[in-house]
Coordinates of C-alpha atoms in Angstrom, one line a residue:
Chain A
X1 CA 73.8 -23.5 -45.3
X2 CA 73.7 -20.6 -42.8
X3 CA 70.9 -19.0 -41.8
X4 CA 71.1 -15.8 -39.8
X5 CA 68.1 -14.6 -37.7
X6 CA 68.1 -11.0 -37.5
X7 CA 67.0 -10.7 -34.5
X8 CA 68.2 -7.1 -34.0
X9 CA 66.4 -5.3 -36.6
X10 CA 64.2 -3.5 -33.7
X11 CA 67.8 -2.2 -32.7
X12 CA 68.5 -1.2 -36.4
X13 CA 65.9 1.3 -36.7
X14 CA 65.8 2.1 -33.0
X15 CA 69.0 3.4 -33.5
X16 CA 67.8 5.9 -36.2
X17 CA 65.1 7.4 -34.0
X18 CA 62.4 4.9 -36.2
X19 CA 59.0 3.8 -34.6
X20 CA 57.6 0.8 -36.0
X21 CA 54.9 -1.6 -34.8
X22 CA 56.3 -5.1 -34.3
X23 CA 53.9 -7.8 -35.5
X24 CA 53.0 -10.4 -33.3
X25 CA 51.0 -13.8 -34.0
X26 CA 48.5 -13.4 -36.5
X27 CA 46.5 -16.5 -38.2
X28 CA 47.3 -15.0 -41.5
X29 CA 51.0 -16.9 -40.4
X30 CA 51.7 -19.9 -42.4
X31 CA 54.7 -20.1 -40.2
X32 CA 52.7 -19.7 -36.8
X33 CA 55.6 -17.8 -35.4
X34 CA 55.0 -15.8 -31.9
X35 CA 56.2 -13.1 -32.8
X36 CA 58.4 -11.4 -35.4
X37 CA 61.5 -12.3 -33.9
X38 CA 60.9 -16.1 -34.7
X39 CA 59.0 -15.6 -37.8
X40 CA 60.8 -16.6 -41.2
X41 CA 60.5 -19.1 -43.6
X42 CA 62.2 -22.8 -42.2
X43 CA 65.7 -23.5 -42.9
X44 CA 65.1 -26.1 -44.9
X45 CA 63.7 -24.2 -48.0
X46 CA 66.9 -22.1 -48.0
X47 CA 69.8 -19.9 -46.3
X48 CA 69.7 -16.5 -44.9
X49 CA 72.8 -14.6 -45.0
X50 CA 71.9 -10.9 -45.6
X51 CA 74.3 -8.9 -47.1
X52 CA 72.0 -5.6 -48.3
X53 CA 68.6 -5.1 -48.6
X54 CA 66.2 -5.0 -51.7
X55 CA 63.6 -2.6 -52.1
X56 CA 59.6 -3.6 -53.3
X57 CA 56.3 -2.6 -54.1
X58 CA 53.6 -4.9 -53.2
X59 CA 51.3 -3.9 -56.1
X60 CA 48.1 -4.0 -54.2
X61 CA 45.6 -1.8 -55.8
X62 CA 45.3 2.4 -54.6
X63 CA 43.7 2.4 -51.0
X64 CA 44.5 -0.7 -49.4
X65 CA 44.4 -0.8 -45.7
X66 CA 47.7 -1.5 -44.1
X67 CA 45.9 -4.3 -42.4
X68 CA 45.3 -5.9 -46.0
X69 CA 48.2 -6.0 -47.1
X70 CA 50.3 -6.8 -44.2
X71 CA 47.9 -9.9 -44.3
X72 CA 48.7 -10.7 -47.7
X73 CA 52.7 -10.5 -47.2
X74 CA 52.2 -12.9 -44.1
X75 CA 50.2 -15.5 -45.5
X76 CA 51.4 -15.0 -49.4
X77 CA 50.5 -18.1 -50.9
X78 CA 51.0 -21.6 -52.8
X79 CA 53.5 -20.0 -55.3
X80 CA 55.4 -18.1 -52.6
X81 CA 54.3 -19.1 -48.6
X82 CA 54.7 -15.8 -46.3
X83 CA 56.2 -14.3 -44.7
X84 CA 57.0 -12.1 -48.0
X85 CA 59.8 -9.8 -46.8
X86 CA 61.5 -9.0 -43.4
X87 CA 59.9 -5.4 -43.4
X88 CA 56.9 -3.6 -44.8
X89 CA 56.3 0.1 -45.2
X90 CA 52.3 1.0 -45.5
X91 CA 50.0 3.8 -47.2
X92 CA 49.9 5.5 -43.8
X93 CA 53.9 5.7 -43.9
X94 CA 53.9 3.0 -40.6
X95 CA 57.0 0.8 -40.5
X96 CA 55.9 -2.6 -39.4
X97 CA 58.8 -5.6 -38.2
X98 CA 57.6 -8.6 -39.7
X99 CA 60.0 -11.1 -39.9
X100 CA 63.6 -11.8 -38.7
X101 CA 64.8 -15.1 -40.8
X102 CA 64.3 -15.4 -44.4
X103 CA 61.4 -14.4 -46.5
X104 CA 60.0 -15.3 -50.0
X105 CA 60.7 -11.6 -51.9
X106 CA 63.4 -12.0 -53.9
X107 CA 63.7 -15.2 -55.7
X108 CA 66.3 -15.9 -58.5
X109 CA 67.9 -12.5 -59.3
X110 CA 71.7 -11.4 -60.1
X111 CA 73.1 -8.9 -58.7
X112 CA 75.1 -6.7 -61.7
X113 CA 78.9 -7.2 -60.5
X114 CA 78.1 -9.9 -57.8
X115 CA 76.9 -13.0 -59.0
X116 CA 79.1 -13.4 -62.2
X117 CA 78.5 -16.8 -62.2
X118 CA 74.2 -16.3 -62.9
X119 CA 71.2 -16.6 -60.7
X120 CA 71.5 -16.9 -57.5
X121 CA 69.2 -17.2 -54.3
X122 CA 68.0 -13.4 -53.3
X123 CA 65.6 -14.4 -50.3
X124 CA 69.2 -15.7 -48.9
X125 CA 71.2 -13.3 -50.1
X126 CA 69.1 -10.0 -49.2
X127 CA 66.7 -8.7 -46.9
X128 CA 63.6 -7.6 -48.1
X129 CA 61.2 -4.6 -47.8
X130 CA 57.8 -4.2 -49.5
X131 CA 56.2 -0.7 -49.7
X132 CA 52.9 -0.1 -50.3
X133 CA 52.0 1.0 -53.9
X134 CA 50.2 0.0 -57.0
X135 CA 53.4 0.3 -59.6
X136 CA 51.0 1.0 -62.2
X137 CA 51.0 5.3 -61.7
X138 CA 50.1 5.5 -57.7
X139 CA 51.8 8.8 -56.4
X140 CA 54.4 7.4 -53.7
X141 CA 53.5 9.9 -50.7
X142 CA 56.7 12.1 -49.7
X143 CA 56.1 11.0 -46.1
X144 CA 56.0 7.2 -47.5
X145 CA 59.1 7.3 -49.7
X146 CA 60.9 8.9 -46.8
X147 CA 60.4 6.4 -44.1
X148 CA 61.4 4.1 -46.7
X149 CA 64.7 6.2 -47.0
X150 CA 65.4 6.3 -43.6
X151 CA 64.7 2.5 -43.3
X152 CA 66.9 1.5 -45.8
X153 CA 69.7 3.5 -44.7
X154 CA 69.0 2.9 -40.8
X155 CA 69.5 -1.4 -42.0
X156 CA 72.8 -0.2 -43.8
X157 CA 73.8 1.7 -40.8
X158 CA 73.3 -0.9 -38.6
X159 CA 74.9 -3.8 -40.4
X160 CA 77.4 -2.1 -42.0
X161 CA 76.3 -2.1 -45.6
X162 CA 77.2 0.3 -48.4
X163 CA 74.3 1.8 -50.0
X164 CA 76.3 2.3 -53.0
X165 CA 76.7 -1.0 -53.4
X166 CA 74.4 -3.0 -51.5
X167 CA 71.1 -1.7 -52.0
X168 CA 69.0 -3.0 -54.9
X169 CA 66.0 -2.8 -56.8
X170 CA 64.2 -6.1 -57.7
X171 CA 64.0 -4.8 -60.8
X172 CA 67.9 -4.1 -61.2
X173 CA 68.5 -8.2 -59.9
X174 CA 66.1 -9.2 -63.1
X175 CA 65.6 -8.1 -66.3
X176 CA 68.9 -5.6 -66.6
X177 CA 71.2 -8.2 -65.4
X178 CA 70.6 -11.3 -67.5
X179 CA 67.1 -12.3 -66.8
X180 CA 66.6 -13.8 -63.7
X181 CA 62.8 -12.5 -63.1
X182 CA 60.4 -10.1 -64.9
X183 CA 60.0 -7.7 -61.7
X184 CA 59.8 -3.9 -62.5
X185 CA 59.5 -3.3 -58.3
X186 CA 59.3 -0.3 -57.4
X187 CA 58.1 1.6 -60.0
X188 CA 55.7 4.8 -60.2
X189 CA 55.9 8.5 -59.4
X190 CA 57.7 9.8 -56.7
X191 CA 59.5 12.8 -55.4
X192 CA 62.7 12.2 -56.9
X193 CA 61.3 10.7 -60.1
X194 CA 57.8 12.4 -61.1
X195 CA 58.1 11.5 -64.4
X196 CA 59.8 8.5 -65.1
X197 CA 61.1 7.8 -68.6
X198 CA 59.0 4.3 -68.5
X199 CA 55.6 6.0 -67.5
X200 CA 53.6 6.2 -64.9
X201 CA 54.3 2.4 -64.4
X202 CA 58.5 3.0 -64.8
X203 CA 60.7 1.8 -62.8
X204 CA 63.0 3.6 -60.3
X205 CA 66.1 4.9 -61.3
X206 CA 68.9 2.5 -59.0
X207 CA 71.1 5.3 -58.3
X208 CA 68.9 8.4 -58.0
X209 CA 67.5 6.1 -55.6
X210 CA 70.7 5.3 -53.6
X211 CA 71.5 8.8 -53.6
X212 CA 68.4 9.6 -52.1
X213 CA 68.6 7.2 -49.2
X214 CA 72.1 8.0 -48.5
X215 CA 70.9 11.5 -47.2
X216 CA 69.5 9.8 -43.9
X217 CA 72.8 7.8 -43.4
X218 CA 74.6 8.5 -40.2
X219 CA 72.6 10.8 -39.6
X220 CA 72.6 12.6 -35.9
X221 CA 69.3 11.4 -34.3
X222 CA 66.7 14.4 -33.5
X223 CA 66.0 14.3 -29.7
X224 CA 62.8 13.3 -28.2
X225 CA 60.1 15.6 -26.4
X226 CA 60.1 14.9 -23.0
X227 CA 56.4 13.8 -23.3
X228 CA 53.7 13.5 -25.5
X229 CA 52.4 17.4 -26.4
X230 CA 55.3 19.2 -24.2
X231 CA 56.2 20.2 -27.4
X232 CA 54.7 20.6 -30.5
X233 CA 57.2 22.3 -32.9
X234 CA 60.9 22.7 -33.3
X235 CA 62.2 25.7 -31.6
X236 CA 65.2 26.9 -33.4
X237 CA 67.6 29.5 -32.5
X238 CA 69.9 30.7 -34.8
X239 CA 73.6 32.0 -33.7
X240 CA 74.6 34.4 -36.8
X241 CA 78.3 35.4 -35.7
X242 CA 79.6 33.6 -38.2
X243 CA 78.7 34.6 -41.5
X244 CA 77.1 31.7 -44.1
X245 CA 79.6 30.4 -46.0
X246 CA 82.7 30.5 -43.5
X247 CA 84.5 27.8 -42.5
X248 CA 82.7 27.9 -39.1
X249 CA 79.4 28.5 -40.6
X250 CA 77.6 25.2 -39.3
X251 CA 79.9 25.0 -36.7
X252 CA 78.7 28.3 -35.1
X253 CA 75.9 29.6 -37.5
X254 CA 73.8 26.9 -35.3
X255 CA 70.0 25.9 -35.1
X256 CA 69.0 24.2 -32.2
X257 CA 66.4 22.4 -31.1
X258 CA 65.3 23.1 -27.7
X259 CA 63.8 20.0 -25.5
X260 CA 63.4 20.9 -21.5
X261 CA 66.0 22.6 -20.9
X262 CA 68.6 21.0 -23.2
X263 CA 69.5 22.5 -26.4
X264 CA 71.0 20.6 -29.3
X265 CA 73.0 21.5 -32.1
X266 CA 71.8 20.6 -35.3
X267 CA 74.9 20.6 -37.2
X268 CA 73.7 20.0 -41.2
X269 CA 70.6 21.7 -42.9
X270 CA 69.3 17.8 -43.3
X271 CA 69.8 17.4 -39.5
X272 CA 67.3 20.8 -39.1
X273 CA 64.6 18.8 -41.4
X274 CA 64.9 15.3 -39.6
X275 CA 64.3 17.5 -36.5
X276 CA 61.4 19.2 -37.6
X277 CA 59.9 16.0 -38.9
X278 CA 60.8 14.4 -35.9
X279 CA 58.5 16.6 -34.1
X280 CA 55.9 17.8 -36.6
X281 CA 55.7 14.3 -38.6
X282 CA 55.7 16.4 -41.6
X283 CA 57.7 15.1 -44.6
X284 CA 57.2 18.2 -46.5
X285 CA 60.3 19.8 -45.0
X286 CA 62.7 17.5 -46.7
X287 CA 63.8 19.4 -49.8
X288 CA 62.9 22.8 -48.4
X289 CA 66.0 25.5 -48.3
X290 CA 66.5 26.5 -44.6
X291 CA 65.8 29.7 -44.9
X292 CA 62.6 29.1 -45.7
X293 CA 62.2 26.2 -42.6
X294 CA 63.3 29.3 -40.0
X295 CA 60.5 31.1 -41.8
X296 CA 58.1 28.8 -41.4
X297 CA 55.4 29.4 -38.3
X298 CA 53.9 25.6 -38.0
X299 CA 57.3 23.7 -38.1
X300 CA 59.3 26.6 -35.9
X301 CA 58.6 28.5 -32.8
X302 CA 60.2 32.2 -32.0
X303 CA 63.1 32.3 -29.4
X304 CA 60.6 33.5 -27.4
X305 CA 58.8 30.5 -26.7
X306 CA 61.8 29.1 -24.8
X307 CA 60.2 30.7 -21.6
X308 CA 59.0 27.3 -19.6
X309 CA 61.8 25.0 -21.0
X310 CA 65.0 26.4 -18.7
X311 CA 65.6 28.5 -21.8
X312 CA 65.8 32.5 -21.5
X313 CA 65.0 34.6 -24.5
X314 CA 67.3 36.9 -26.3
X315 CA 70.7 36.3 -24.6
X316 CA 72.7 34.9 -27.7
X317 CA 73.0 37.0 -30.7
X318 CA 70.6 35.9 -33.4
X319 CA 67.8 35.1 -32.0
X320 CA 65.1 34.8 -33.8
Chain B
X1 CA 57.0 -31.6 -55.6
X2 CA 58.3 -29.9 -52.8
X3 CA 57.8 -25.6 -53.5
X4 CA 61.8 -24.3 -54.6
X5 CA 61.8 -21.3 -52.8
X6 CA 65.0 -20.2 -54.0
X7 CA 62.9 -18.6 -57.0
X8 CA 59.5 -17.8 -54.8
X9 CA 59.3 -14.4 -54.8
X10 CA 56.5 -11.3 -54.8
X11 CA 55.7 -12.0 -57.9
X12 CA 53.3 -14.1 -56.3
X13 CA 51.3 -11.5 -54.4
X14 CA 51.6 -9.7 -58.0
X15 CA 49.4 -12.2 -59.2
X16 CA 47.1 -12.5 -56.1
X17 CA 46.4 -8.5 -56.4
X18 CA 45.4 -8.7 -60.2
X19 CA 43.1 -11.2 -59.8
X20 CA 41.8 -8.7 -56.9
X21 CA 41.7 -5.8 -59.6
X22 CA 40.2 -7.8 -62.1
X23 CA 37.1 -9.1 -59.7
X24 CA 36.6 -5.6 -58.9
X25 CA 36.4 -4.5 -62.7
X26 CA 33.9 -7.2 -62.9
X27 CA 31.8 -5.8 -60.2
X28 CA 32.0 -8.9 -58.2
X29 CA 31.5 -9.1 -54.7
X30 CA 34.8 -7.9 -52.8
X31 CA 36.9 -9.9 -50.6
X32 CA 37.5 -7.9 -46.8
X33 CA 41.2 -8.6 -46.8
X34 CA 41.6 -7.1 -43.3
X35 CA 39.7 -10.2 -42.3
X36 CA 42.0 -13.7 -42.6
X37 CA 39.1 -16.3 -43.0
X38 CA 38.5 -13.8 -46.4
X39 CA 41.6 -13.9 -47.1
X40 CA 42.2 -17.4 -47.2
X41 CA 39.0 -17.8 -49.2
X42 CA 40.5 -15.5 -51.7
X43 CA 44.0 -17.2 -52.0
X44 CA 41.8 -20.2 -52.2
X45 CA 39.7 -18.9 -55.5
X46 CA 42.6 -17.0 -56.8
X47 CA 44.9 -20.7 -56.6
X48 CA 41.9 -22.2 -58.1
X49 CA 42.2 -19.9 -60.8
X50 CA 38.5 -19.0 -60.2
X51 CA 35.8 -16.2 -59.6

């Protein structure tokens, strides 16, 4: 049996401009690992060979601390020893590294088009990320179900994996696909699905889901202030010789983001919002038209704030 | 028996935060899961299958 550690996952979302806190010892690990990078569960209780990633809710009641239940998906218990998935988004929208070999997330599930044959190992088969959220009607944050976005499609990036066709639902590995488990993971009210044909307690829709995360695939990665409060908003400066709708529109109808004195093209309306909530750490700019980003004083700063950053004011047509 | 982990899954923690809902709608005293020696204690009741 092969068993992959996945050592690189700090490289993974690293890569997509994702900060995350690396768990180190704890004595909530059954596994007494030193650090993530050696934490999993042994060889002998299975394989590891990722090949996509399936997407959780931990179920802990509205409120709980990060800290709680980060401790629960490292010790788990008799029925299912931690660690309890590879990664784990909290309440606070923090992305914390937990494991890099297999965890005990998955169980027996079937993949719809994959396993043919019936129930097959999915703590081997697929990485796992626990998010969370009650299931039961908790309001899944924007800023929460975003990171989770940009995780899942930072993982698929990084390994190569089609979100199309590699992403799951623990629900979708279960019930829908022959019965392999009972889970309805994730499940509850979020941006994409505020009211969900099951309820408050319904489950996700698979593809509305995909679709979703796909938005933060290969996406460029928003550039970094040069230091901590150098700069507190996006300044954008838009170039409108070309007008909207031509073929060069986002070619040369630019928004930049200005960092010292470097200036970066932003070449997609979704490149303009990771930018601004790269810098503002607001998620509520995903889903808002551009127009009304540019219009917007606390994510954008006028042209005129350049002065300082090697930038000078009004030279470029457009400016705003 | 050895544990099969090839069906272990989060349906355990499931289970571990009902019993966590359900001794806080019976107004019992409340486990500090930020703290591990509570947490222990809890898996230990909730394996138990007690209060």
């Amino acid at each position: 049996m092969a068993y992959r550690w996945l050592t690189d996952l700090h490289e993974a979302l690293g890569n997509a401009g994702i900060e995350f806190v690396a768990v180190g010892p704890s004595s909530a690990d059954p596994t007494g690992a030193a650090d993530w990078q050696t934490r999993g569960r042994p060889a002998s209780t299975g394989c590891f060979e990722p090949e996509g990633v399936l997407c959780h809710h931990t179920a802990s009641p509205a409120g709980t601390s990060d800290q709680s239940d980060l401790n629960v998906i490292l010790y788990g218990n008799g029925s299912a020893p931690g660690p309890i998935s590879q990664l784990y988004i909290g309440r606070s929208s923090t992305c914390y590294l937990v494991a890099a070999g297999r965890a005990n997330h998955g169980g027996s599930g079937r993949r719809p088009g994959i396993d043919v044959g019936g129930c097959e190992d999915m703590n081997c088969k697929l990485l796992g990320i626990e998010v969370g959220n009650d299931g039961i009607g908790e309001r899944w944050p924007d800023a929460q179900t975003t990171m989770y976005a940009r995780t899942v499609a930072a993982l698929c990036d990084h390994y190569g994996w089609e979100i199309g066709s590699q992403v799951w639902l623990h629900a979708t590995t279960g019930p829908s696909s022959g019965g392999c488990n009972s889970k309805i993971d994730p499940a509850g009210p979020w941006s994409r699905q505020p009211d969900l044909p099951g309820g408050a307690a319904g489950t996700w829709d698979l593809g509305i889901w995909r679709t979703w995360c796909a938005q933060f695939a290969g996406g460029p990665v928003p550039p970094k202030p040069p230091s901590e409060g150098a700069m507190p908003k996006v300044i954008i400066h838009v170039d409108e010789s070309q007008p909207a709708g031509s073929p060069g529109y986002w070619r040369y109808n630019a928004l930049w983001t200005w960092v010292g004195a470097w200036r970066y093209h932003l070449p997609s309306e979704l490149a303009v919002q990771q930018a601004v909530y790269e810098f503002t750490g607001d998620a509520g700019v995903f889903g808002v038209p551009l127009g009304d980003i540019r219009a917007n004083p606390e994510w954008v700063q006028p042209v005129g704030s350049l002065e300082g950053y090697g930038a000078v004011a009004g030279n470029d047509p457009g400016d705003v | 028996m050895a544990l099969d982990e090839t069906q272990a899954d989060d349906g355990a923690i499931f289970r571990f935060w009902d019993f966590v809902r359900d001794r806080r709608r019976r107004r019992l005293p409340a486990f500090d899961l930020d703290d591990v020696d509570q947490l222990v204690e809890a898996v230990r009741e909730f394996e138990a299958g007690g209060d």
